[in-house]
Short mmCIF file of C-alpha atoms in Angstrom, two decimals:
data_model
loop_
_atom_site.label_atom_id
_atom_site.label_comp_id
_atom_site.label_asym_id
_atom_site.label_seq_id
_atom_site.Cartn_x
_atom_site.Cartn_y
_atom_site.Cartn_z
CA MET R 7 0.00 0.00 0.00
CA SER R 8 1.55 3.28 -1.08
CA PHE R 9 1.23 5.81 1.71
CA ILE R 10 2.46 8.64 -0.54
CA LYS R 11 -0.52 7.95 -2.81
CA TYR R 12 -2.84 8.27 0.21
CA PHE R 13 -1.06 11.38 1.46
CA ILE R 14 -1.43 13.21 -1.87
CA GLY R 15 -4.99 11.90 -2.31
CA GLY R 16 -5.90 13.06 1.20
CA ILE R 17 -4.52 16.56 0.67
CA ILE R 18 -6.35 16.89 -2.68
CA LEU R 19 -9.56 15.66 -1.04
CA LEU R 20 -9.17 18.23 1.75
CA LEU R 21 -8.60 21.04 -0.76
CA ILE R 22 -11.70 19.97 -2.72
CA GLU R 23 -13.66 19.86 0.55
CA LYS R 24 -12.54 23.38 1.52
CA ILE R 25 -13.33 24.75 -1.96
CA LEU R 26 -16.81 23.18 -1.88
CA ILE R 27 -17.46 24.50 1.65
CA SER R 28 -16.39 27.95 0.46
CA LYS R 29 -18.96 27.62 -2.36
CA GLY R 30 -21.66 26.82 0.20
CA VAL R 31 -21.78 23.02 -0.28
CA SER R 32 -21.86 21.02 2.94
CA CYS R 33 -19.41 18.14 2.70
CA ASN R 34 -17.24 15.95 4.89
CA PHE R 35 -14.82 14.23 2.54
CA SER R 36 -12.28 13.80 5.30
CA PHE R 37 -14.37 10.95 6.73
CA LEU R 38 -14.46 9.38 3.27
CA PHE R 39 -10.67 9.34 3.32
CA ILE R 40 -10.73 7.51 6.68
CA PHE R 41 -13.33 5.05 5.36
CA VAL R 42 -11.55 4.29 2.07
CA PHE R 43 -8.18 4.00 3.80
CA THR R 44 -9.51 1.60 6.47
CA ILE R 45 -11.28 -0.62 3.92
CA ASN R 46 -8.29 -0.69 1.58
CA TYR R 47 -5.84 -1.25 4.42
CA PHE R 48 -7.63 -4.23 5.94
CA PHE R 49 -8.81 -5.61 2.58
CA PRO R 50 -5.97 -5.02 0.12
CA GLN R 51 -7.69 -7.26 -2.42
CA LYS R 52 -11.32 -8.19 -2.98
CA GLN R 53 -12.63 -10.58 -0.29
CA HIS R 54 -9.10 -10.94 1.03
CA LYS R 55 -8.57 -9.83 4.58
CA ARG R 56 -5.13 -8.82 5.77
CA ILE R 57 -4.08 -11.20 8.55
CA ASN R 58 -2.23 -9.89 11.61
CA SER R 59 -2.15 -6.39 10.18
CA SER R 60 -0.68 -3.58 12.23
CA GLU R 61 -3.33 -1.44 13.87
CA ILE R 62 -0.86 1.25 14.83
CA ILE R 63 -0.48 2.43 11.21
CA PRO R 64 -4.19 3.22 10.66
CA VAL R 65 -4.39 5.04 14.02
CA GLY R 66 -1.29 7.02 12.99
CA VAL R 67 -2.95 7.91 9.68
CA PHE R 68 -6.15 9.04 11.47
CA LEU R 69 -4.05 11.17 13.83
CA PHE R 70 -2.03 12.70 10.99
CA PHE R 71 -5.08 13.43 8.82
CA GLY R 72 -6.93 14.97 11.78
CA PHE R 73 -3.87 17.12 12.48
CA ILE R 74 -3.70 18.37 8.87
CA GLU R 75 -7.40 19.24 8.96
CA ASP R 76 -6.98 21.00 12.31
CA LEU R 77 -4.20 23.15 10.82
CA PHE R 78 -6.79 24.69 8.48
CA GLN R 79 -9.01 25.61 11.44
CA GLY R 80 -6.28 27.10 13.64
CA ILE R 81 -7.03 24.93 16.70
CA ILE R 82 -5.21 21.62 16.94
CA GLY R 83 -7.29 18.86 18.52
CA PRO R 84 -10.98 18.69 17.53
CA PHE R 85 -10.43 16.90 14.21
CA ILE R 86 -7.75 14.66 15.73
CA ILE R 87 -10.30 13.52 18.33
CA SER R 88 -13.15 13.02 15.83
CA LYS R 89 -11.00 11.23 13.25
CA THR R 90 -9.27 8.98 15.83
CA ILE R 91 -12.53 7.92 17.52
CA THR R 92 -14.41 7.43 14.24
CA GLY R 93 -11.48 5.61 12.65
CA THR R 94 -10.99 3.32 15.64
CA CYS R 95 -14.71 2.50 15.72
CA LEU R 96 -14.53 1.75 11.99
CA MET R 97 -11.55 -0.54 12.58
CA ILE R 98 -13.53 -2.44 15.24
CA LEU R 99 -16.43 -2.80 12.80
CA VAL R 100 -14.18 -4.01 9.99
CA HIS R 101 -12.74 -6.65 12.32
CA GLN R 102 -16.15 -7.79 13.56
CA LEU R 103 -18.20 -7.81 10.35
CA PHE R 104 -16.01 -9.60 7.85
CA PHE R 105 -18.65 -11.94 6.45
CA ASN R 106 -21.61 -9.58 6.33
CA TRP R 107 -20.40 -6.68 4.18
CA ASN R 108 -22.72 -5.64 1.37
CA GLU R 109 -23.60 -2.36 -0.33
CA PHE R 110 -26.55 -1.66 1.99
CA LEU R 111 -24.45 -2.20 5.11
CA LYS R 112 -21.65 -0.07 3.68
CA SER R 113 -24.16 2.73 3.02
CA LEU R 114 -25.40 2.49 6.60
CA VAL R 115 -21.83 2.55 7.91
CA ILE R 116 -20.93 5.61 5.84
CA LEU R 117 -24.14 7.40 6.87
CA SER R 118 -23.83 6.68 10.60
CA PHE R 119 -20.07 7.21 10.84
CA THR R 120 -20.16 10.52 8.94
CA ILE R 121 -22.79 11.73 11.40
CA LEU R 122 -20.72 10.36 14.32
CA ASP R 123 -17.61 12.16 13.02
CA ASN R 124 -19.52 15.44 12.73
CA LEU R 125 -21.16 14.98 16.14
CA ILE R 126 -17.85 14.42 17.90
CA TYR R 127 -16.26 17.42 16.20
CA THR R 128 -19.25 19.67 17.01
CA PHE R 129 -19.33 18.47 20.61
CA VAL R 130 -15.60 19.13 21.13
CA VAL R 131 -15.78 22.59 19.53
CA SER R 132 -18.88 23.62 21.49
CA PHE R 133 -17.42 22.17 24.74
CA PHE R 134 -14.25 24.24 24.56
CA SER R 135 -15.48 27.46 22.99
CA ASN R 136 -18.50 29.73 23.10
CA ILE R 137 -19.48 29.09 19.50
CA ASN R 138 -23.23 29.16 19.00
CA PHE R 139 -24.82 26.68 16.64
CA ASN R 140 -28.03 26.94 14.74
CA TYR R 141 -29.12 23.40 15.61
CA ILE R 142 -31.58 22.91 12.76
CA LEU R 143 -29.03 24.01 10.17
CA THR R 144 -26.34 21.87 11.82
CA VAL R 145 -28.50 18.72 11.75
CA LYS R 146 -29.47 19.42 8.13
CA SER R 147 -25.83 19.80 7.10
CA PHE R 148 -24.88 16.59 8.99
CA LEU R 149 -27.50 14.66 7.03
CA ALA R 150 -26.59 16.28 3.72
CA GLU R 151 -22.91 15.48 4.23
CA ALA R 152 -23.67 11.87 5.19
CA LEU R 153 -25.96 11.35 2.20
CA LEU R 154 -23.42 12.90 -0.17
CA ASN R 155 -20.73 10.57 1.19
CA ILE R 156 -22.73 7.38 0.53
CA PRO R 157 -22.48 7.25 -3.29
CA ILE R 158 -18.89 8.52 -3.33
CA GLY R 159 -17.86 6.02 -0.63
CA LEU R 160 -19.54 3.15 -2.47
CA ILE R 161 -17.80 4.06 -5.74
CA LEU R 162 -14.39 4.45 -4.10
CA THR R 163 -14.63 1.07 -2.34
CA LYS R 164 -16.45 -0.77 -5.12
CA GLY R 165 -16.06 -4.54 -4.82
CA LYS R 166 -14.40 -4.33 -1.40
CA PRO R 167 -14.30 -6.03 0.98
CA MET Q 23 -10.96 -8.54 17.87
CA ILE Q 24 -9.14 -5.26 17.88
CA LYS Q 25 -5.98 -5.22 20.00
CA LYS Q 26 -6.05 -3.74 23.47
CA SER Q 27 -3.00 -1.63 22.67
CA THR Q 28 -4.88 0.05 19.78
CA ILE Q 29 -7.71 1.06 22.09
CA ILE Q 30 -5.22 2.39 24.65
CA LEU Q 31 -3.35 4.31 21.91
CA SER Q 32 -6.58 5.85 20.59
CA CYS Q 33 -7.68 6.85 24.10
CA GLY Q 34 -4.23 8.34 24.71
CA ILE Q 35 -4.47 10.42 21.50
CA VAL Q 36 -7.95 11.65 22.47
CA LEU Q 37 -6.79 12.53 26.00
CA MET Q 38 -3.71 14.34 24.72
CA SER Q 39 -5.84 16.24 22.21
CA PHE Q 40 -8.21 17.35 24.98
CA ILE Q 41 -5.23 18.63 27.00
CA LEU Q 42 -3.84 20.34 23.87
CA ILE Q 43 -7.15 22.09 23.13
CA ASN Q 44 -7.41 23.19 26.75
CA CYS Q 45 -3.91 24.68 26.60
CA GLN Q 46 -4.77 26.51 23.37
CA MET Q 47 -7.98 27.90 24.86
CA LYS Q 48 -5.96 29.26 27.80
CA ASN Q 49 -3.45 30.74 25.32
CA MET Q 50 -0.62 28.62 26.74
CA ILE Q 51 0.18 27.28 23.24
CA ASN Q 52 -0.73 28.83 19.92
CA PHE Q 53 -0.59 27.18 16.53
CA PRO Q 54 -0.69 29.30 13.38
CA LYS Q 55 -3.79 28.94 11.23
CA PHE Q 56 -2.82 27.51 7.86
CA ASN Q 57 -4.43 29.70 5.23
CA ILE Q 58 -5.19 27.84 2.00
CA LEU Q 59 -6.45 30.94 0.23
CA PRO Q 60 -3.07 31.81 -1.36
CA LEU Q 61 -3.16 28.33 -2.95
CA LEU Q 62 -6.65 28.79 -4.32
CA TYR Q 63 -6.43 32.50 -5.17
CA PRO Q 64 -4.67 32.13 -8.57
CA ILE Q 65 -7.42 29.79 -9.81
CA GLU Q 66 -10.14 32.15 -8.57
CA SER Q 67 -8.33 35.15 -10.10
CA ILE Q 68 -8.23 33.61 -13.59
CA LYS Q 69 -11.93 32.75 -13.34
CA ASN Q 70 -12.81 36.23 -12.10
CA PHE Q 71 -10.69 37.98 -14.76
CA PHE Q 72 -12.82 36.72 -17.63
CA SER Q 73 -16.13 37.36 -15.93
CA GLU Q 74 -15.05 40.86 -14.90
CA ILE Q 75 -14.24 42.00 -18.46
CA PHE Q 76 -17.91 41.62 -19.39
CA ILE Q 77 -19.27 43.58 -16.47
CA LEU Q 78 -16.63 46.35 -16.29
CA LYS Q 79 -17.96 48.34 -19.24
CA GLN Q 80 -21.48 48.41 -17.89
CA GLU Q 81 -20.26 49.18 -14.38
CA ASN Q 82 -18.13 52.06 -15.70
CA HIS Q 83 -21.14 53.63 -17.39
CA GLU Q 84 -23.25 53.33 -14.24
CA LEU Q 85 -20.48 54.71 -12.03
CA LYS Q 86 -20.08 57.78 -14.26
CA LYS Q 87 -23.79 58.44 -13.99
CA GLU Q 88 -23.64 58.02 -10.22
CA LEU Q 89 -20.60 60.33 -10.02
CA TYR Q 90 -22.48 63.16 -11.72
CA GLN Q 91 -25.39 62.73 -9.34
CA LEU Q 92 -23.08 62.69 -6.33
CA LYS Q 93 -21.26 65.81 -7.52
CA LEU Q 94 -24.60 67.56 -7.63
CA GLN Q 95 -25.42 66.51 -4.08
CA GLN Q 96 -21.94 67.13 -2.70
CA LYS Q 97 -22.11 70.88 -2.34
CA SER Q 98 -25.34 70.91 -0.41
CA LEU Q 99 -24.09 68.13 1.85
CA GLU Q 100 -20.86 69.96 2.55
CA ASN Q 101 -22.88 72.92 3.79
CA LEU Q 102 -24.97 70.64 5.97
CA ILE Q 103 -21.89 68.96 7.47
CA GLU Q 104 -20.34 72.33 8.23
CA GLU Q 105 -23.53 73.47 9.88
CA ASN Q 106 -23.82 70.20 11.82
CA THR Q 107 -20.21 70.40 13.07
CA ARG Q 108 -20.71 74.00 14.13
CA LEU Q 109 -23.89 73.15 16.05
CA LYS Q 110 -22.28 70.10 17.69
CA ALA Q 111 -19.33 72.22 18.75
CA LEU Q 112 -21.78 74.65 20.32
CA LEU Q 113 -23.43 71.76 22.20
CA GLU Q 114 -20.00 70.26 23.04
CA LEU Q 115 -20.90 66.87 21.56
CA LYS Q 116 -18.13 64.52 20.49
CA GLU Q 117 -18.57 62.72 17.20
CA SER Q 118 -17.09 59.32 16.43
CA LYS Q 119 -14.86 59.51 13.38
CA LYS Q 120 -15.63 57.15 10.50
CA GLU Q 121 -13.18 56.74 7.69
CA VAL Q 122 -12.98 54.09 4.97
CA LEU Q 123 -9.61 52.39 5.31
CA THR Q 124 -9.74 50.48 2.07
CA VAL Q 125 -12.06 48.83 -0.41
CA ALA Q 126 -11.69 45.07 -0.78
CA LYS Q 127 -12.96 42.35 -3.04
CA ILE Q 128 -14.54 39.18 -1.70
CA VAL Q 129 -12.37 36.33 -2.89
CA SER Q 130 -13.99 33.36 -1.22
CA LYS Q 131 -16.54 32.19 1.30
CA GLY Q 132 -15.24 30.81 4.59
CA PHE Q 133 -13.74 27.33 4.79
CA ASN Q 134 -15.51 26.39 8.01
CA SER Q 135 -18.99 24.99 7.47
CA PHE Q 136 -20.09 26.04 10.98
CA SER Q 137 -19.48 29.74 10.60
CA LYS Q 138 -20.68 32.36 8.13
CA THR Q 139 -17.52 34.08 6.97
CA VAL Q 140 -16.00 35.46 3.80
CA TRP Q 141 -12.40 36.16 2.82
CA ILE Q 142 -11.36 39.51 1.38
CA ASP Q 143 -8.22 40.43 -0.57
CA LYS Q 144 -6.87 43.00 1.89
CA GLY Q 145 -4.84 42.21 5.00
CA THR Q 146 -2.40 43.65 7.50
CA ALA Q 147 -0.28 45.01 4.65
CA GLN Q 148 -3.13 47.44 3.90
CA GLY Q 149 -3.69 48.26 7.58
CA VAL Q 150 -6.61 45.91 8.22
CA LYS Q 151 -6.96 44.97 11.88
CA ILE Q 152 -9.15 42.58 13.86
CA ASN Q 153 -12.61 43.95 14.84
CA MET Q 154 -12.71 46.59 12.11
CA PRO Q 155 -16.27 47.01 10.77
CA VAL Q 156 -16.96 45.94 7.19
CA ILE Q 157 -19.67 47.71 5.20
CA THR Q 158 -21.16 48.02 1.73
CA PHE Q 159 -23.16 50.85 0.19
CA ASN Q 160 -26.29 49.33 1.72
CA GLY Q 161 -25.04 48.87 5.27
CA LEU Q 162 -23.10 46.77 7.74
CA ILE Q 163 -22.10 43.25 6.72
CA GLY Q 164 -19.71 42.16 9.47
CA LYS Q 165 -16.36 42.59 11.14
CA ILE Q 166 -12.80 41.38 10.66
CA ILE Q 167 -11.99 38.31 12.78
CA SER Q 168 -8.63 37.21 11.43
CA THR Q 169 -5.97 38.70 9.24
CA SER Q 170 -2.92 37.63 7.31
CA LYS Q 171 -0.59 39.76 5.19
CA ASP Q 172 -2.82 39.95 2.11
CA PHE Q 173 -6.14 38.43 3.20
CA SER Q 174 -8.64 38.86 6.01
CA GLU Q 175 -11.61 36.87 7.24
CA VAL Q 176 -14.90 38.68 7.80
CA LEU Q 177 -17.48 37.33 10.26
CA LEU Q 178 -20.83 38.04 8.63
CA ILE Q 179 -23.76 39.70 10.33
CA THR Q 180 -25.81 36.49 9.94
CA ASP Q 181 -23.37 34.31 11.93
CA PRO Q 182 -24.75 33.20 15.33
CA ASN Q 183 -21.53 34.46 16.98
CA PHE Q 184 -21.90 37.96 15.57
CA SER Q 185 -23.45 40.68 17.69
CA VAL Q 186 -23.64 44.44 17.42
CA SER Q 187 -25.21 47.13 19.56
CA VAL Q 188 -28.01 48.80 17.57
CA LYS Q 189 -30.85 51.25 17.98
CA VAL Q 190 -34.15 51.71 16.24
CA GLU Q 191 -33.88 54.78 14.01
CA ARG Q 192 -37.46 55.90 14.70
CA THR Q 193 -37.54 55.58 18.49
CA ASN Q 194 -33.86 55.31 19.55
CA VAL Q 195 -34.63 52.11 21.51
CA GLU Q 196 -31.41 50.18 21.97
CA GLY Q 197 -30.83 46.45 21.67
CA ILE Q 198 -28.36 43.82 20.54
CA LEU Q 199 -28.52 42.41 17.02
CA SER Q 200 -27.21 38.87 16.48
CA GLY Q 201 -27.13 36.50 13.57
CA ASN Q 202 -29.10 33.24 13.52
CA GLY Q 203 -27.52 31.51 10.55
CA ASN Q 204 -29.80 32.86 7.82
CA SER Q 205 -30.81 36.33 8.96
CA CYS Q 206 -30.67 38.29 12.22
CA VAL Q 207 -32.55 38.71 15.49
CA LEU Q 208 -32.91 41.78 17.66
CA LYS Q 209 -32.52 40.93 21.35
CA TYR Q 210 -33.23 42.60 24.69
CA ILE Q 211 -36.03 44.89 23.52
CA PRO Q 212 -38.48 45.15 26.45
CA ILE Q 213 -41.99 43.83 25.82
CA ASP Q 214 -43.61 47.26 26.18
CA GLU Q 215 -41.35 49.10 23.73
CA ASP Q 216 -42.89 50.45 20.53
CA ILE Q 217 -41.40 48.49 17.61
CA LYS Q 218 -43.08 48.13 14.23
CA VAL Q 219 -42.44 45.98 11.20
CA GLY Q 220 -40.41 48.10 8.79
CA ASP Q 221 -38.47 49.95 11.49
CA ARG Q 222 -34.88 50.53 10.42
CA LEU Q 223 -31.94 49.69 12.69
CA ILE Q 224 -28.64 51.54 12.85
CA THR Q 225 -25.54 50.92 14.96
CA SER Q 226 -25.61 52.73 18.30
CA GLY Q 227 -21.85 52.85 18.82
CA LEU Q 228 -22.18 51.58 22.39
CA ASP Q 229 -20.23 48.35 21.80
CA GLY Q 230 -16.98 50.20 21.17
CA ILE Q 231 -16.41 48.34 17.87
CA PHE Q 232 -18.91 49.75 15.42
CA PRO Q 233 -19.26 53.52 15.00
CA GLU Q 234 -22.69 55.06 15.40
CA GLY Q 235 -25.04 55.46 12.47
CA ILE Q 236 -24.24 52.57 10.14
CA LYS Q 237 -27.39 51.09 8.61
CA VAL Q 238 -27.89 47.47 9.70
CA GLY Q 239 -31.31 46.04 8.88
CA VAL Q 240 -35.08 46.25 8.86
CA VAL Q 241 -37.54 44.67 11.31
CA ILE Q 242 -39.56 42.03 9.47
CA ASN Q 243 -41.37 40.16 12.22
CA ILE Q 244 -42.30 40.79 15.85
CA GLU Q 245 -43.54 38.26 18.39
CA LYS Q 246 -44.67 39.31 21.82
CA ARG Q 247 -44.71 36.25 24.05
CA LYS Q 248 -44.67 35.94 27.80
CA GLY Q 249 -41.44 37.17 29.30
CA LEU Q 250 -39.39 40.31 29.51
CA PHE Q 251 -38.33 40.75 25.89
CA GLN Q 252 -39.84 40.70 22.40
CA ASN Q 253 -38.73 38.24 19.70
CA ILE Q 254 -37.84 40.39 16.72
CA ASP Q 255 -36.62 39.10 13.35
CA VAL Q 256 -34.48 41.42 11.30
CA ALA Q 257 -33.52 41.25 7.63
CA PRO Q 258 -30.06 42.67 6.92
CA LEU Q 259 -30.10 45.58 4.46
CA GLN Q 260 -27.27 43.95 2.57
CA SER Q 261 -27.89 40.40 1.40
CA VAL Q 262 -24.69 38.55 2.26
CA SER Q 263 -24.94 36.26 -0.75
CA LYS Q 264 -24.78 39.14 -3.23
CA ILE Q 265 -21.70 41.01 -2.09
CA ALA Q 266 -18.77 41.50 -4.43
CA GLU Q 267 -16.99 44.47 -2.89
CA VAL Q 268 -16.81 45.78 0.65
CA ALA Q 269 -15.26 48.68 2.50
CA ILE Q 270 -13.34 48.36 5.74
CA VAL Q 271 -13.99 51.18 8.15
CA LYS Q 272 -11.25 52.68 10.28
CA THR Q 273 -12.76 53.78 13.55
CA SER Q 274 -11.75 56.01 16.38
CA ILE Q 275 -14.61 55.89 18.84
#
């Protein structure tokens, strides 16, 4: 697995995400990166699970990607927390549900984990600062981001695991 | 099953991050905000260049027309200002000084989906500072919240974290205007105060950030429920989605 490929892909994905957000489109492509990386890391080939794979590397990738995303916001921490927790939960799921993966389940995973990622980030930000949220708009954008991620996530991990 | 060490590592990262955020909030550590705008600006500039050529000719014609009209009005206004200054001096009233620091173009919307911000193409190199009011011809649109050498971020009037001290032009009743994501709300107006739909709001200058007399918005809805204050919805005079150019105001309140 080429980590340079993932690094460049991740940075491009983040730039696209920031451009789209600046154009008023709600998106959370950073979770997609975590999802695609985790699936590809544990299932390098179709229906072929990596045995005794290192779990430190994915956690390191989640940490690094969260850090890069935090650099754009000016506060280091919130994205590291959300990406590490979401990524670790995803790793647990990948370990547990080897035989049951299908497109419907993948859609549900993308939907629920994108929302989880956003929820953790929002909670951390609101816990440490006095930022006010318009809750209706926030929930709407969570759902929109999760729904947008489903087709892209399915295409990017087509045929896996 | 996932290894125990992985769970411990993840928990450690989360714990360390919490400590790190706490330290940043207490200003014990500060990380610079990485601004991606310089990376994106060349692409935006090329796109804007072609679209601007088409509108410049028309804009030039309209501006010339406007200039003639303003020249006609200027003389009478100069007399009025002189008269006003003389009368204020007689009454010993101090006036807050308002001066446009620079005019800036909006280059991008904010990169954070939780806040309503825009980026402008003027920064500390042009004298832009944090908290400076940002206006258009129609009225207030926000204030500067972060600056770099050539760019600044403007917190828009519709952001839930924005607030400005305002007064009703007709009655001089004072309140606080805040954003709610889409438009604005006027807070702390007592239930018995006379407010009508269509009342215009201007800055009161009491917050020490915005000078007095900048147009802000119009009351569009009033709800009088039980409690001490009225619920008042306000539409900003300047629609934030249709701004191309803004002016940054230098204040000395």
